[in-house]
Short mmCIF file of C-alpha atoms (C1' of nucleotides) in Angstrom, two decimals:
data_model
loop_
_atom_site.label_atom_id
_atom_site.label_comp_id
_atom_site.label_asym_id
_atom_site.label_seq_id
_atom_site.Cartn_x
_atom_site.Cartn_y
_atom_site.Cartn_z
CA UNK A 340 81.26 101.82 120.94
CA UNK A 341 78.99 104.41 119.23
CA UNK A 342 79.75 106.06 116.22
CA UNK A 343 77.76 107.87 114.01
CA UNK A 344 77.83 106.74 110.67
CA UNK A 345 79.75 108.49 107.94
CA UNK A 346 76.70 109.70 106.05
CA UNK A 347 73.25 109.45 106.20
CA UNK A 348 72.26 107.72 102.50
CA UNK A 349 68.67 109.87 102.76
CA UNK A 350 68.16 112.94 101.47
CA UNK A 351 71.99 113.65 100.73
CA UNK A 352 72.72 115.98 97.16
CA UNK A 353 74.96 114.06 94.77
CA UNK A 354 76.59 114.80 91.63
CA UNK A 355 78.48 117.64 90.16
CA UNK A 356 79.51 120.32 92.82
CA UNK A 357 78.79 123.99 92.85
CA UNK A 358 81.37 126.86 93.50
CA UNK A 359 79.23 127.70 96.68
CA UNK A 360 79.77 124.11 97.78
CA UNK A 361 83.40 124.16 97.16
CA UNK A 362 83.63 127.22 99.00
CA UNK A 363 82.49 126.08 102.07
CA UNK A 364 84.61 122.58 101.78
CA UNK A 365 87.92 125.53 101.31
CA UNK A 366 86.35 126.92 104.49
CA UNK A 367 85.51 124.14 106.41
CA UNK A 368 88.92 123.22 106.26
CA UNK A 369 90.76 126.23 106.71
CA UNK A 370 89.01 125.65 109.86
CA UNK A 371 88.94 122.51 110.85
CA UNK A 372 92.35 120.63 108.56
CA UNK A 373 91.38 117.54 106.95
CA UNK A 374 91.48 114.93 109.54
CA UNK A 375 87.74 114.34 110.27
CA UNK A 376 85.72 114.07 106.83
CA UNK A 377 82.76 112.46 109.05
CA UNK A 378 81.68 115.79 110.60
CA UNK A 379 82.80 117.82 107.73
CA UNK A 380 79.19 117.76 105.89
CA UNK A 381 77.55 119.02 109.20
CA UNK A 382 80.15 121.73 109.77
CA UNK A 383 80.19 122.92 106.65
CA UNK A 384 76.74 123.36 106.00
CA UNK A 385 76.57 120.82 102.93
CA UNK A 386 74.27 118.18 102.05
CA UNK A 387 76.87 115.68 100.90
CA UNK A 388 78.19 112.46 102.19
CA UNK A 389 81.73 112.83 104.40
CA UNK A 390 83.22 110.76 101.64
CA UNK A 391 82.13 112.89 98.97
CA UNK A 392 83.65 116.26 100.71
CA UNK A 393 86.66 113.99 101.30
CA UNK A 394 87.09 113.18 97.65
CA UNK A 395 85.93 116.48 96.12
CA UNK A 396 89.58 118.03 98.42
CA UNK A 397 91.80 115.26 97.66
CA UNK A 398 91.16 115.03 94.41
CA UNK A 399 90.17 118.96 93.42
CA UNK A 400 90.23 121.25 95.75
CA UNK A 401 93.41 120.95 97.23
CA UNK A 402 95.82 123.86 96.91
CA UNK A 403 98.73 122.15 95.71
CA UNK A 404 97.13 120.08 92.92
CA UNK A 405 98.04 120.89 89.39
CA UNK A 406 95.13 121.71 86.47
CA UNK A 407 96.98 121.81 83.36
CA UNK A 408 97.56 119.62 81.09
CA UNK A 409 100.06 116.62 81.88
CA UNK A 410 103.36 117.70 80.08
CA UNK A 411 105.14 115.10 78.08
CA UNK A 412 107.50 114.19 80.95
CA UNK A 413 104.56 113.01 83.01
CA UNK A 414 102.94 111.29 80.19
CA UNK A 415 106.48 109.27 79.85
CA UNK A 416 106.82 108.33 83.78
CA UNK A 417 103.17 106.94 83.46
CA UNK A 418 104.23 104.99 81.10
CA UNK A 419 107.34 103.47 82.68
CA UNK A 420 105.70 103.12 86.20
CA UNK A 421 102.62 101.73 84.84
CA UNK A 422 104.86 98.93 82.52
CA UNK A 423 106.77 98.48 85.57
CA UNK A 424 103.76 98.41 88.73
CA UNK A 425 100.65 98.33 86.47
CA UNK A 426 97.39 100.14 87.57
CA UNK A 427 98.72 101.51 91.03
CA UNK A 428 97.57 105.29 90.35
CA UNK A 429 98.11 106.18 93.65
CA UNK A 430 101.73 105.18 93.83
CA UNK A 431 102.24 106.44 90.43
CA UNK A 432 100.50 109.80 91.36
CA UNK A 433 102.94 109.95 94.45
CA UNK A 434 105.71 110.32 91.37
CA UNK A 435 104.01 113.25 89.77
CA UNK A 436 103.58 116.28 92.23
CA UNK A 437 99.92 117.84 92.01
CA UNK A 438 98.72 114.98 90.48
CA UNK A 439 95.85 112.76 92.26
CA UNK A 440 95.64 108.92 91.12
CA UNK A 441 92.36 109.80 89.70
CA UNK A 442 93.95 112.52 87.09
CA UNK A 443 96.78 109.97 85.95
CA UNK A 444 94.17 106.79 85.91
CA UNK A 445 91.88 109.24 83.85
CA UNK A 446 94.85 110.30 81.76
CA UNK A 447 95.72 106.58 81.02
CA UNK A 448 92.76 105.60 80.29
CA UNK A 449 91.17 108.33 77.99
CA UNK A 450 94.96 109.09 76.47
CA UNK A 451 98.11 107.04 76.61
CA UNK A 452 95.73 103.78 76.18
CA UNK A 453 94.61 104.75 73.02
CA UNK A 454 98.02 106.31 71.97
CA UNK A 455 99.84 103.05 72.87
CA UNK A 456 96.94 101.41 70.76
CA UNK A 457 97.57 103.41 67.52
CA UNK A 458 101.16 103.09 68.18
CA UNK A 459 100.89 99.03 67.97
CA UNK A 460 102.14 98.62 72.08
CA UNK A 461 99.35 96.91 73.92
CA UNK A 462 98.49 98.83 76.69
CA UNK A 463 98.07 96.20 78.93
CA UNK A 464 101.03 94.15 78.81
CA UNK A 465 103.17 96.77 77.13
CA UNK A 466 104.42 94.48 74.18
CA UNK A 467 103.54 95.36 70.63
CA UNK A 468 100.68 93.77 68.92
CA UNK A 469 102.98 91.91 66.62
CA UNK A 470 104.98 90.22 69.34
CA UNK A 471 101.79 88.84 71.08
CA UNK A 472 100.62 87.57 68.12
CA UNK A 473 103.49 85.63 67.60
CA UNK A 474 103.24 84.50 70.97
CA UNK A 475 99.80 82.88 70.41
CA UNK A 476 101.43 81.38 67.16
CA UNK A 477 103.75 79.98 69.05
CA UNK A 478 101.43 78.24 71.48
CA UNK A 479 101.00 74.99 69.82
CA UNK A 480 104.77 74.74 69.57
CA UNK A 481 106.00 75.13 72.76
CA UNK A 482 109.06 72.74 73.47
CA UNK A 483 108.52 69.75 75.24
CA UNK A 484 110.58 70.61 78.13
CA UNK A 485 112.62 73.94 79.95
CA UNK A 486 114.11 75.07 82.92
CA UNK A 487 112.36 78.51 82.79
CA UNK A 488 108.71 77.29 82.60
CA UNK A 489 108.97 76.74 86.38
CA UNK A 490 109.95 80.02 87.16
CA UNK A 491 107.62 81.71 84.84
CA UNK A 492 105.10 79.91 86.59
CA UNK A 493 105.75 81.20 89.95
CA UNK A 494 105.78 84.30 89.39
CA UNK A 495 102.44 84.74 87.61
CA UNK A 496 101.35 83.48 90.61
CA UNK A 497 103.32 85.19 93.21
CA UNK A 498 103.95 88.96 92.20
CA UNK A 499 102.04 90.93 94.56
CA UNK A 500 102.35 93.75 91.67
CA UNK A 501 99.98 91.69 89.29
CA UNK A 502 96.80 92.90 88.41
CA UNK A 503 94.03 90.91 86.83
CA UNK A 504 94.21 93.35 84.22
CA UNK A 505 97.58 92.60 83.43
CA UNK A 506 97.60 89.15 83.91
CA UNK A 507 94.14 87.41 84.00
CA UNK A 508 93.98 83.63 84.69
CA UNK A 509 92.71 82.88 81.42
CA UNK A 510 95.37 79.78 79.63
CA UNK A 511 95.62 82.33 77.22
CA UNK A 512 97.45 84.75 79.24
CA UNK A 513 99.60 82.18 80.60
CA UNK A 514 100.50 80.64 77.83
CA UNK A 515 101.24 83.87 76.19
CA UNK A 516 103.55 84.64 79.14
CA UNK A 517 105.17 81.47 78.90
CA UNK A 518 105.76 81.61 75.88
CA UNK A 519 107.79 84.89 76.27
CA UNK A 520 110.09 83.46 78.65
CA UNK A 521 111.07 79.88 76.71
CA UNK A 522 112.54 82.71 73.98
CA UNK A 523 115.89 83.12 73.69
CA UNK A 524 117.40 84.84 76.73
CA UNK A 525 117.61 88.51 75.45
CA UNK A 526 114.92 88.19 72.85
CA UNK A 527 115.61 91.66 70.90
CA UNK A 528 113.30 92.74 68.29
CA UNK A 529 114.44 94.22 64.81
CA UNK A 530 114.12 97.92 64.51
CA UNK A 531 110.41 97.31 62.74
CA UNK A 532 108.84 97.30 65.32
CA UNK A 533 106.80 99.78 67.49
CA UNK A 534 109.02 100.76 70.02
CA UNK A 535 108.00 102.54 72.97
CA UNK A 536 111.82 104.34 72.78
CA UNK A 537 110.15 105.90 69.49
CA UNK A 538 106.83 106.59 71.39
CA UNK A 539 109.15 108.68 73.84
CA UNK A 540 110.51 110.56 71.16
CA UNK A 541 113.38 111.50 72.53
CA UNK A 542 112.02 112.77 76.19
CA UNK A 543 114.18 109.89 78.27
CA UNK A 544 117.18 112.11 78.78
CA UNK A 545 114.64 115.04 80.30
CA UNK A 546 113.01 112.17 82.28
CA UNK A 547 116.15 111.20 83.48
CA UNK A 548 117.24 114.61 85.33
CA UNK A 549 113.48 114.29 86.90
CA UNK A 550 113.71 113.90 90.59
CA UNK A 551 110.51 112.36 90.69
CA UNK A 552 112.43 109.41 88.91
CA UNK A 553 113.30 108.06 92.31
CA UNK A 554 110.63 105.00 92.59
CA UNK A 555 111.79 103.75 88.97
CA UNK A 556 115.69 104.01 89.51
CA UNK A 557 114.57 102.52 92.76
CA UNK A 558 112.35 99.61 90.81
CA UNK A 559 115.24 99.46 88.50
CA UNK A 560 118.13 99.02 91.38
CA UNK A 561 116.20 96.10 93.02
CA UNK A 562 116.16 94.39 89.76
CA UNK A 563 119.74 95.00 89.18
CA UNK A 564 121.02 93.58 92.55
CA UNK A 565 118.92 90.18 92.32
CA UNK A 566 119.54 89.67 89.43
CA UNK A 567 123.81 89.99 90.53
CA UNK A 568 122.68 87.83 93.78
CA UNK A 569 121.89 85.10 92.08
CA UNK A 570 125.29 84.75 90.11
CA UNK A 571 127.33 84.17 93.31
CA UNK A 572 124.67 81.86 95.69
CA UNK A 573 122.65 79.18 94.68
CA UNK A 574 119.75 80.62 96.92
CA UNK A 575 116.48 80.56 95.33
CA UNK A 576 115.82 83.03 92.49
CA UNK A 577 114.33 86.18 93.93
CA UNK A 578 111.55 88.05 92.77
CA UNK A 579 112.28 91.30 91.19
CA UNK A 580 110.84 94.64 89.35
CA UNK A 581 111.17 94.75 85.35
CA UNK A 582 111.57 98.58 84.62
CA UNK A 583 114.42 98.47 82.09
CA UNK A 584 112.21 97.88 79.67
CA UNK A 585 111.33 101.19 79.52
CA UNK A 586 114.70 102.99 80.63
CA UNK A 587 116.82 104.03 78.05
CA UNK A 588 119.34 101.65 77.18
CA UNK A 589 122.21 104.02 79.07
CA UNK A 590 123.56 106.66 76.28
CA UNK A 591 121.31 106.13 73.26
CA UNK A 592 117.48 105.86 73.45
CA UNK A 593 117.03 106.45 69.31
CA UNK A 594 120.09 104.36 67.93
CA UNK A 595 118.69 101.39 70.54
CA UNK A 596 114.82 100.28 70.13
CA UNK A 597 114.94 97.06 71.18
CA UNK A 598 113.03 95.27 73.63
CA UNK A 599 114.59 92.86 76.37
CA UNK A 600 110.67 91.35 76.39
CA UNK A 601 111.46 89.12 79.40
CA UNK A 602 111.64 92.82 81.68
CA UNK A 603 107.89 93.15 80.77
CA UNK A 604 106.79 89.76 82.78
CA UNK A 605 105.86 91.39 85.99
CA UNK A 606 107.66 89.52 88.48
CA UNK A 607 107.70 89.67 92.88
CA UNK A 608 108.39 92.70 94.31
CA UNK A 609 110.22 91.13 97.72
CA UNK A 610 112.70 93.93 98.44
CA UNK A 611 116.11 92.08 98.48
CA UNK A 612 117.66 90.29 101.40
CA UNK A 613 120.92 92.71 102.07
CA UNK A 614 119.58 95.79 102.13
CA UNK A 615 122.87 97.82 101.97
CA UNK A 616 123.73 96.10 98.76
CA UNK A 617 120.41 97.30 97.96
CA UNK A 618 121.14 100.62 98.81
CA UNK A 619 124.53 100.58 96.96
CA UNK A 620 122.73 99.62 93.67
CA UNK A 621 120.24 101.79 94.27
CA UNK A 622 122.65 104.79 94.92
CA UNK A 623 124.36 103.01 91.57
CA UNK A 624 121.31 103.47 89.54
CA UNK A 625 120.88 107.05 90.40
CA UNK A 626 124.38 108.14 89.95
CA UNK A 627 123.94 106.38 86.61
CA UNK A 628 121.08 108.32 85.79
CA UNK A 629 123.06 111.67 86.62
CA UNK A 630 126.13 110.27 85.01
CA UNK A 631 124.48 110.11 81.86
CA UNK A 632 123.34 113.90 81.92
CA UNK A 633 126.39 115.53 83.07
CA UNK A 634 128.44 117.93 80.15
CA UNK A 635 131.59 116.65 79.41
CA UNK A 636 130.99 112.74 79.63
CA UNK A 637 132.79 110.83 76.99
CA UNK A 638 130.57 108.57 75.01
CA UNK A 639 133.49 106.02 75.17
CA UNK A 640 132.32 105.93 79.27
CA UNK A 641 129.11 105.72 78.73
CA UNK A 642 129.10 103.17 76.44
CA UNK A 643 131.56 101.19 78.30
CA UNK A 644 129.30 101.46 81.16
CA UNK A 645 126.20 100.40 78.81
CA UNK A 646 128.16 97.20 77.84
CA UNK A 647 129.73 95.98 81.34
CA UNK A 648 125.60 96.75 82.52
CA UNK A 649 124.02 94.64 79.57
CA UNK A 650 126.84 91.76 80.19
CA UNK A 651 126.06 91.55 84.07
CA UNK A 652 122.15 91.61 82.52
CA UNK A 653 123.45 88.87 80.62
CA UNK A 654 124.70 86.93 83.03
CA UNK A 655 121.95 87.48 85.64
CA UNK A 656 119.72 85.97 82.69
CA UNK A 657 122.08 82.43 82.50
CA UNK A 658 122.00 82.62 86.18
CA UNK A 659 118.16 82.47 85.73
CA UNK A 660 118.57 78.99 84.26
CA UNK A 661 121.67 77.39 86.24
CA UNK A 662 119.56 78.46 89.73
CA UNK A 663 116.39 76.84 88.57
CA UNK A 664 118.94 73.54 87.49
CA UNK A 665 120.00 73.77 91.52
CA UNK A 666 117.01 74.13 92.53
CA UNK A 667 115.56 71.31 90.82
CA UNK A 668 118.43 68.57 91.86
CA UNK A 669 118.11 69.96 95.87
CA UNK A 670 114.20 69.89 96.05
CA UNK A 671 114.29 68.49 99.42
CA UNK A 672 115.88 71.69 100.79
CA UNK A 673 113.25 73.42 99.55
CA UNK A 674 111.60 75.91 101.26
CA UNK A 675 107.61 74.59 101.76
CA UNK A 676 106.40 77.51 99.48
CA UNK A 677 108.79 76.18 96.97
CA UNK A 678 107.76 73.27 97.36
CA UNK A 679 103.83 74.48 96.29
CA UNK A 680 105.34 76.13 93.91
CA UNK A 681 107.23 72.92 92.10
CA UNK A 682 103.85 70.64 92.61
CA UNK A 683 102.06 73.77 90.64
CA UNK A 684 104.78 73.67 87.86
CA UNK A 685 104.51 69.93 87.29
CA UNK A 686 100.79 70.32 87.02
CA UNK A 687 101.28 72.95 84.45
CA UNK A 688 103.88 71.48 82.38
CA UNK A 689 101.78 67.74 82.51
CA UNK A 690 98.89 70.09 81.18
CA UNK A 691 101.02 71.43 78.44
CA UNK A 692 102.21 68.30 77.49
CA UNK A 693 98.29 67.23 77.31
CA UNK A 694 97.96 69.92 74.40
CA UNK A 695 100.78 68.82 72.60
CA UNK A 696 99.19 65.36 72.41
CA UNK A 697 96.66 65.38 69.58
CA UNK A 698 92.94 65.19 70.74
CA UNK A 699 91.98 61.87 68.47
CA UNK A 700 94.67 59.15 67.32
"C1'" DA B 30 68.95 123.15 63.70
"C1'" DA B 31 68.81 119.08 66.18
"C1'" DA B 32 69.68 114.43 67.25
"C1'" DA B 33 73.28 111.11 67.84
"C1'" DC B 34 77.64 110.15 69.04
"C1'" DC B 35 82.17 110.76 71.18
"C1'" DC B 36 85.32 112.20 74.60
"C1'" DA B 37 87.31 113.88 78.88
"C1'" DC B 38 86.83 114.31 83.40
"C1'" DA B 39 84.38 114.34 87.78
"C1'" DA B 40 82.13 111.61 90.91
"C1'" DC B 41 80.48 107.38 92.76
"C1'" DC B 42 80.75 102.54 94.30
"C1'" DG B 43 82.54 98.66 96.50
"C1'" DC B 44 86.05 96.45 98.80
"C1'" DG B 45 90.03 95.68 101.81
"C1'" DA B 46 92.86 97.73 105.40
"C1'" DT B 47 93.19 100.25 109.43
"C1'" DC B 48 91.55 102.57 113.44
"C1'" DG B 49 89.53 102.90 117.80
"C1'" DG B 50 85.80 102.31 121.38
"C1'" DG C 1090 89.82 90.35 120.49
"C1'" DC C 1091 85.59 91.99 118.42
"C1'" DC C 1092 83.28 94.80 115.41
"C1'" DG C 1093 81.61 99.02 113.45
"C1'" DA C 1094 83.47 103.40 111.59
"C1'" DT C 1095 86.61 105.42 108.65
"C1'" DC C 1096 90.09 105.73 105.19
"C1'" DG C 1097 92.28 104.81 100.84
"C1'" DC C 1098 92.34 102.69 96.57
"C1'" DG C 1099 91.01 101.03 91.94
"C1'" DG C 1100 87.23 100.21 88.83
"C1'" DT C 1101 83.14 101.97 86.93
"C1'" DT C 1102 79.56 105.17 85.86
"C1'" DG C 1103 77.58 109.74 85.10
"C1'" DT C 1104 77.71 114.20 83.16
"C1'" DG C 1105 78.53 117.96 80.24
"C1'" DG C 1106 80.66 119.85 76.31
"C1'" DG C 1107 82.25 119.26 71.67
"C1'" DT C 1108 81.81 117.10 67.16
"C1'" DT C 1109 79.60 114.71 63.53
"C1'" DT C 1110 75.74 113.39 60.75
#
DNA sequence: AAAACCCACAACCGCGATCGG
DNA sequence: GCCGATCGCGGTTGTGGGTTT
């Protein structure tokens, strides 16, 4: 077992690249494709590591990348995939054609950070400034005892999708999350505040004829059918995407700017347990996205669709609760990750009871 | 005119996952 | 199965150009 090493750290040219060095990376692999980077530095006459050659085609050189500026339907599916899968550029880039993950986590983080800013939507958890603030209020208060702090709880902890950027272990950012979730089920938000619907300024129904809104009405279906699995079994809640935040509430994304706040707690990505009802919503969820573009659709259809999707929403959201009742009273059928999960909760809600007590009597 | 500052983007770094001898 | 090489990803830093003072 001898291999050479990628690149030899001596005596190897870094930083910006010249047109004669990008040259002979085009040539090099014209030549040779793009499956060995380790002897590309050699071959190709440059002083650079195999990494670096590697990076300077992925990320520049390659023919099919786009150089222009990111059009206003791009900027908006950053958005959405980034409220609904955080910082994972390089399954967000796979949404925007010619685009690497290091143009869209450059764009996010020299643009649409600092636009969400000024627009009063923090960037990180995608709630407006306002609304976290409250939440903080709102930490000394917290009732004394709910169904939903359990299930909260687990899945801060369990969604592979969570980034310490989006949720850091700080009480602070628990709390904060908690706090969200003891709110009333469909929490909505009076037309005040900054809405990221405004933000979008009217680009959803363009985004929604955008084939490369697969992943999201994907993210979205998976939400849709646990959330409609949990109404007729009393298996354990399953872990699901929170995208309809950021999808147009059906027919109307100016006369509608409010926020269902609970879709912004990242929760599990498991996919669900029947796949074909899986695929069923998911076909659902992209017929409903081409429903809603077609000429000739009555709004009376639409908006009879909108209301029989926000009641199953609803009652997805009570089925929340009445699961995590079951689940409580049949603890010894628990699976043993449940039960980790249940010893984690009582910690937490014994230390929350701990700050309600007051320090000195 | 020049220094200081800001901004956008390219490139690098480090780490985990995967490959393969 | 082990372990080093390689790949891919996300976070961070460096660089150059533009703007402000």
């Amino acid at each position: 077992m001898v291999r050479v090493p990628c690149c030899d750290k001596l005596n190897l040219k870094r930083g910006l690249w010249t047109a004669e060095e990008d040259a002979k990376i085009l040539a090099y692999v014209s030549k040779h494709g793009t499956s060995n980077w380790t002897s590309a530095p050699k071959k190709a006459g440059l002083r650079r590591c195999g990494k670096s050659c590697r990076l300077r085609w992925t990320s520049y050189l390659r023919p099919d990348l786009k150089h222009h500026n990111f059009t206003p339907q791009e900027e908006e599916l950053i958005i959405r995939l980034h409220a609904a899968i955080g910082s994972r550029w390089a399954i967000i880039a796979q949404q925007l054609p010619g685009r690497t993950d290091n143009d869209v986590k450059n764009y996010w983080n020299t643009k649409l950070r600092k636009k969400l800013s000024e627009m009063g939507i923090d960037p990180v958890t995608h709630k407006p400034f306002s609304q976290i603030l409250a939440d903080y209020g709102n930490i000394g208060g917290l009732p004394r005892s709910t169904n939903r702090i359990g299930s909260l709880n687990r899945d801060l902890k369990t969604s592979p999708y969570m980034k310490p950027e989006q949720h850091s272990n700080s009480a602070q950012e628990l709390f904060r999350g908690i706090d969200v979730v003891m709110s009333t089920p469909t929490m909505l938000l009076p037309e005040t505040e900054p809405s990221i619907d405004k933000f979008m300024n009217g680009n959803v129904h363009q985004l929604n004829t955008n084939p490369s809104l697969n992943l999201l009405a994907q993210l979205q279906a998976m939400q849709l059918v646990t959330e409609a699995s949990h109404c007729t079994s009393n298996e354990p809640i399953q872990p699901h995407f929170n995208t309809q935040a950021y999808l147009p509430s059906s027919s109307s994304s100016s006369s509608s700017s409010a926020f269902i706040w609970q879709d912004f707690l990242l929760e599990d990505a498991f996919l669900p347990s029947e796949p074909r009802e899986h695929e069923n919503v998911a076909e659902f969820a992209l017929n409903q996205n081409a429903f809603q573009t077609q000429n000739g659709t009555s709004k009376e259809e639409m908006n009879k669709e909108k209301s029989e999707y926000q009641y199953d929403r609803f009652e997805a959201m009570h089925c929340l609760t009445e699961n995590d009742d079951v689940e409580a009273s049949s603890s010894t059928e628990n699976t043993f990750i449940e039960t980790l999960f249940h010893q984690e909760d009582k910690i937490l809600f014994d230390f929350l009871n701990l700050l309600d007590e007051p320090l000195y009597d």
